[in-house]
Coordinates of N, CA, C and O in Angstrom, one line a residue:
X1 N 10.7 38.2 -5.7 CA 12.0 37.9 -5.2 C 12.5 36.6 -6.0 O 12.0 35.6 -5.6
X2 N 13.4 36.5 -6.9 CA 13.5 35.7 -7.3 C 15.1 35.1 -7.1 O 16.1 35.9 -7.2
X3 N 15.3 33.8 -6.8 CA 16.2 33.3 -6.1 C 17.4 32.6 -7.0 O 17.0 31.8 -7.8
X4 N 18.8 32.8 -6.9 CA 19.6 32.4 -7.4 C 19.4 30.7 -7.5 O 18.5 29.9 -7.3
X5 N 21.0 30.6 -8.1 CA 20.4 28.9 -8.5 C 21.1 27.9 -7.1 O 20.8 26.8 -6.8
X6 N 22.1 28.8 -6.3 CA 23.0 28.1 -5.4 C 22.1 28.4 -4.0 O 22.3 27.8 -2.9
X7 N 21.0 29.4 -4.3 CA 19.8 29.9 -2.8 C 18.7 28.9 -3.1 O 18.0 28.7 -2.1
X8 N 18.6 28.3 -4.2 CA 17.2 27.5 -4.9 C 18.2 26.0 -3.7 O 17.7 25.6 -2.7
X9 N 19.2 25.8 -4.1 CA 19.8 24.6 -3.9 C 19.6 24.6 -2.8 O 18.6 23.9 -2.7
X10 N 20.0 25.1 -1.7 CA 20.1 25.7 0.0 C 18.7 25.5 0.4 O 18.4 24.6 1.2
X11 N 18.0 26.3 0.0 CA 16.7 25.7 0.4 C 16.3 24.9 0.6 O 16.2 24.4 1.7
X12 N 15.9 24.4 -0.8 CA 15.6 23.2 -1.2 C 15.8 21.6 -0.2 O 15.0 20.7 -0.1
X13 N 17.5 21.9 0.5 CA 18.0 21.4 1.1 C 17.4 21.4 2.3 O 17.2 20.4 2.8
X14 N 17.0 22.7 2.8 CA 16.7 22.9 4.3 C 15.3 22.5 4.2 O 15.0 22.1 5.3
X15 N 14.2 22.5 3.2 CA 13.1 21.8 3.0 C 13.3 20.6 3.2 O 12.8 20.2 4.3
X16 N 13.9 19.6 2.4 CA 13.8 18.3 2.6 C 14.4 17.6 3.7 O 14.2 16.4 4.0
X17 N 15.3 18.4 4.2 CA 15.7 17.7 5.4 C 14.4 18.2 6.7 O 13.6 17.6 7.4
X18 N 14.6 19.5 6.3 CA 13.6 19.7 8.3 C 12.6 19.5 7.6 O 12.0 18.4 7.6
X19 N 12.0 20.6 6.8 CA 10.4 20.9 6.8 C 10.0 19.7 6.0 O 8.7 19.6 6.1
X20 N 10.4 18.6 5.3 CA 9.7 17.2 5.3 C 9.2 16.7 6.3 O 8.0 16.8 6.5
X21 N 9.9 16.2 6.9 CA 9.5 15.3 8.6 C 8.9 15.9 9.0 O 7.9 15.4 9.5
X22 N 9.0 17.5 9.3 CA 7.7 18.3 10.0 C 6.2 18.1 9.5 O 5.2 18.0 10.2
X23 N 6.5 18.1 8.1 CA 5.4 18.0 7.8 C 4.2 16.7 7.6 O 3.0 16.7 7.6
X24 N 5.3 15.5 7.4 CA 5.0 14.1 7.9 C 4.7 14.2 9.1 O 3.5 14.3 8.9
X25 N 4.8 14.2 10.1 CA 4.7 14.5 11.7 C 3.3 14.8 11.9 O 2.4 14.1 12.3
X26 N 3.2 16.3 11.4 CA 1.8 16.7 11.2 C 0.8 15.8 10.5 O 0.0 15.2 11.2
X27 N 0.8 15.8 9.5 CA -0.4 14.3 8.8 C -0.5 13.7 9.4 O -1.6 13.4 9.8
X28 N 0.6 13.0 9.7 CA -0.1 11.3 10.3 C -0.1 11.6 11.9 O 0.3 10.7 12.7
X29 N -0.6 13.1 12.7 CA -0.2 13.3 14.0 C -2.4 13.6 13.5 O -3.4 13.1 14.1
X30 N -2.4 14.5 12.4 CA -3.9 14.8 12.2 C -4.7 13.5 11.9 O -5.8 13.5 12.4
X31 N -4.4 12.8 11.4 CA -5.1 11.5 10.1 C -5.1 10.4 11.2 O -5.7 9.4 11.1
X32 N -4.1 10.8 12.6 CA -4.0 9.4 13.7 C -5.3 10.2 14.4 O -6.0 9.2 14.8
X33 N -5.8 11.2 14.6 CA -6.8 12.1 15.7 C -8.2 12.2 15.1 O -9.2 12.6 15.6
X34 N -8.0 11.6 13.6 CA -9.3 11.5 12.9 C -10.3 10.1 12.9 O -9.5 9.2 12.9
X35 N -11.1 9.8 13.0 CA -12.0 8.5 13.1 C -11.1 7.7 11.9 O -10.5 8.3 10.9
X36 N -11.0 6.2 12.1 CA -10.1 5.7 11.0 C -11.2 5.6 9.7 O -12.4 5.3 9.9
X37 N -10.5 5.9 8.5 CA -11.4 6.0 7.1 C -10.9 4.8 6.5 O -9.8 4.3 6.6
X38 N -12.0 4.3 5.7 CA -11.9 2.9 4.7 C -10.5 3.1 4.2 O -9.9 4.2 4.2
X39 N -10.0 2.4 3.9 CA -8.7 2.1 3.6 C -8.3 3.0 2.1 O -7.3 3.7 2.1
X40 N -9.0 2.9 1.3 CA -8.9 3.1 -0.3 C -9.4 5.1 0.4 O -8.5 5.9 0.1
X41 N -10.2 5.4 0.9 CA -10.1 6.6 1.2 C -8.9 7.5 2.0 O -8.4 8.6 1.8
X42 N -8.5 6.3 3.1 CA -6.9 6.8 3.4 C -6.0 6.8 3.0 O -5.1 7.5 3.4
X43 N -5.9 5.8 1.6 CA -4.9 5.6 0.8 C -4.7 7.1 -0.1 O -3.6 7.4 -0.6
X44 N -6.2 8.1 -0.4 CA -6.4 9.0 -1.2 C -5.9 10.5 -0.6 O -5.3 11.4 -1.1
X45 N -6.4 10.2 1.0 CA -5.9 10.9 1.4 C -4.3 11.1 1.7 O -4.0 12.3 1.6
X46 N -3.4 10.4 2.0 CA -2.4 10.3 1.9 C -1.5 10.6 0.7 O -0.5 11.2 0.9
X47 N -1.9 10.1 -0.4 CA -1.5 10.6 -1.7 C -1.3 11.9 -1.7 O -0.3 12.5 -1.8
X48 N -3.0 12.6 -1.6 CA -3.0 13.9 -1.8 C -2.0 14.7 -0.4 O -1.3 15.6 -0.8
X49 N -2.0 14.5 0.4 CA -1.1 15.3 1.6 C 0.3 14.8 0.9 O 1.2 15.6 0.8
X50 N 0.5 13.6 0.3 CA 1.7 13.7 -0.5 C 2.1 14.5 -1.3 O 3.3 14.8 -1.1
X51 N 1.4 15.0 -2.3 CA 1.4 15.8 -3.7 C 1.2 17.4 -2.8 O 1.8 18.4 -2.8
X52 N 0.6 17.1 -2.4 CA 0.0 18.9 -1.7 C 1.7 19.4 -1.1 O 2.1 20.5 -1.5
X53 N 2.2 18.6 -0.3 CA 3.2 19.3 0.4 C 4.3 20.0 -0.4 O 4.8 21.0 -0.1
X54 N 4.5 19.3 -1.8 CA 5.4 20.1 -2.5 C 4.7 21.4 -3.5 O 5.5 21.9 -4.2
X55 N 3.6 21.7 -3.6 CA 3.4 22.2 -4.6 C 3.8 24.0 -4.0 O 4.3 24.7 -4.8
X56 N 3.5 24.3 -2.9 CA 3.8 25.5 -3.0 C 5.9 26.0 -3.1 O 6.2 27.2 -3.5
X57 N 6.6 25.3 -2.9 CA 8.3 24.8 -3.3 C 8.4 24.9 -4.7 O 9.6 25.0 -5.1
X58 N 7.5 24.9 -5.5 CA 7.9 24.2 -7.4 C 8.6 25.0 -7.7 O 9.3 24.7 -8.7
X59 N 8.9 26.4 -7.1 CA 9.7 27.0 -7.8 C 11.4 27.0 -7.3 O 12.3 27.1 -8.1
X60 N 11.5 26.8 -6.2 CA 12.9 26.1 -5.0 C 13.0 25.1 -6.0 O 13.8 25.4 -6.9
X61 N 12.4 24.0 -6.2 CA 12.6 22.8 -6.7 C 12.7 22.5 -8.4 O 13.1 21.5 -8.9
X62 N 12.4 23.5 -9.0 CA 12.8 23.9 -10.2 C 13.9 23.9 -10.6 O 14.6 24.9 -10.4
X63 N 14.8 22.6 -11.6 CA 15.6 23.0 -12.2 C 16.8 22.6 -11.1 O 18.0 22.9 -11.4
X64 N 16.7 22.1 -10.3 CA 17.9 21.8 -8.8 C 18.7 20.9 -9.6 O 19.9 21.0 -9.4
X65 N 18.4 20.0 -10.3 CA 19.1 18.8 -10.5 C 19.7 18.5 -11.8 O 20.0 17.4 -12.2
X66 N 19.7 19.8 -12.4 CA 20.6 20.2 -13.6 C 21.7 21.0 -12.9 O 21.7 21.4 -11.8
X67 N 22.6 21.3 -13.8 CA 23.8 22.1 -13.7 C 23.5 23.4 -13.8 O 22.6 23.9 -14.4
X68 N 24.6 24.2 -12.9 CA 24.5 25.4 -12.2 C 24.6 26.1 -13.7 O 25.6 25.7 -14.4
X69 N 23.5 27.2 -14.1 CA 23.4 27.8 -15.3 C 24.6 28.7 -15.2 O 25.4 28.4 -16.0
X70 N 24.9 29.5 -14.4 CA 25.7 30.3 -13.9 C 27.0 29.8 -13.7 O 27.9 30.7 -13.5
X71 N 27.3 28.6 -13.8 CA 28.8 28.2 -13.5 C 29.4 28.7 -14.9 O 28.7 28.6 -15.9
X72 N 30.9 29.2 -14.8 CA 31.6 29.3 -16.0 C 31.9 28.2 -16.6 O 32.1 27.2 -15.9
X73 N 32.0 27.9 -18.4 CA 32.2 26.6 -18.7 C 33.4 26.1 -18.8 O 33.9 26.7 -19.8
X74 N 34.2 25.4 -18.4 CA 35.6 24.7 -19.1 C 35.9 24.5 -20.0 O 35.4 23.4 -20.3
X75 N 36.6 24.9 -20.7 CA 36.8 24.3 -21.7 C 37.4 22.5 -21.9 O 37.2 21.6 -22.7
X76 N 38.0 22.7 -20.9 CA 39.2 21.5 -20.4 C 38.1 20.7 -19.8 O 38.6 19.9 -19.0
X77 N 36.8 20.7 -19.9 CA 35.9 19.7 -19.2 C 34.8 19.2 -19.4 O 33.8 19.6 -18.8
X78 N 34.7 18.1 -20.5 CA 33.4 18.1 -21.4 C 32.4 17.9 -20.6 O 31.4 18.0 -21.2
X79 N 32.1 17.6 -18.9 CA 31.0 17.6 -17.9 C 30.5 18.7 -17.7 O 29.6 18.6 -17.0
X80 N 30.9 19.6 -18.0 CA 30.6 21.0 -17.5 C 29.7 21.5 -18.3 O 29.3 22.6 -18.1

């Protein structure tokens, strides 16, 4: 299923607003219920639940922050 570039956007959107914080919520709701770990080990963990949460998105998050391929160009508009 491969997603337009204005559905990529939308998403993407509804990812970082809700399913961020949800997913922050979760970690530090698991990592508070766990025995506390040396510091330099929680610091690793944390990283990684950093990195981890986006990787299954790469393709939503691909490419968002260039210009819409699909937009017609202007001529009348050297930003476009």
């Amino acid at each position: 299923m491969a997603l337009g570039y204005k559905a990529r956007r939308r998403w993407s959107l509804v990812i970082l607003v809700i399913g961020l914080p949800v997913y922050i919520i979760v970690a530090v709701t698991i990592m508070s219920r766990l025995d506390r770990l040396p510091v330099l080990a929680e610091l690793a963990v944390y990283i990684a639940l950093g990195v981890l949460w986006a990787l299954p998105f790469r393709f939503v998050f691909r490419g968002i922050g260039q210009a819409d391929p699909e937009a017609e160009k202007d001529p009348d508009r050297p930003d476009r």
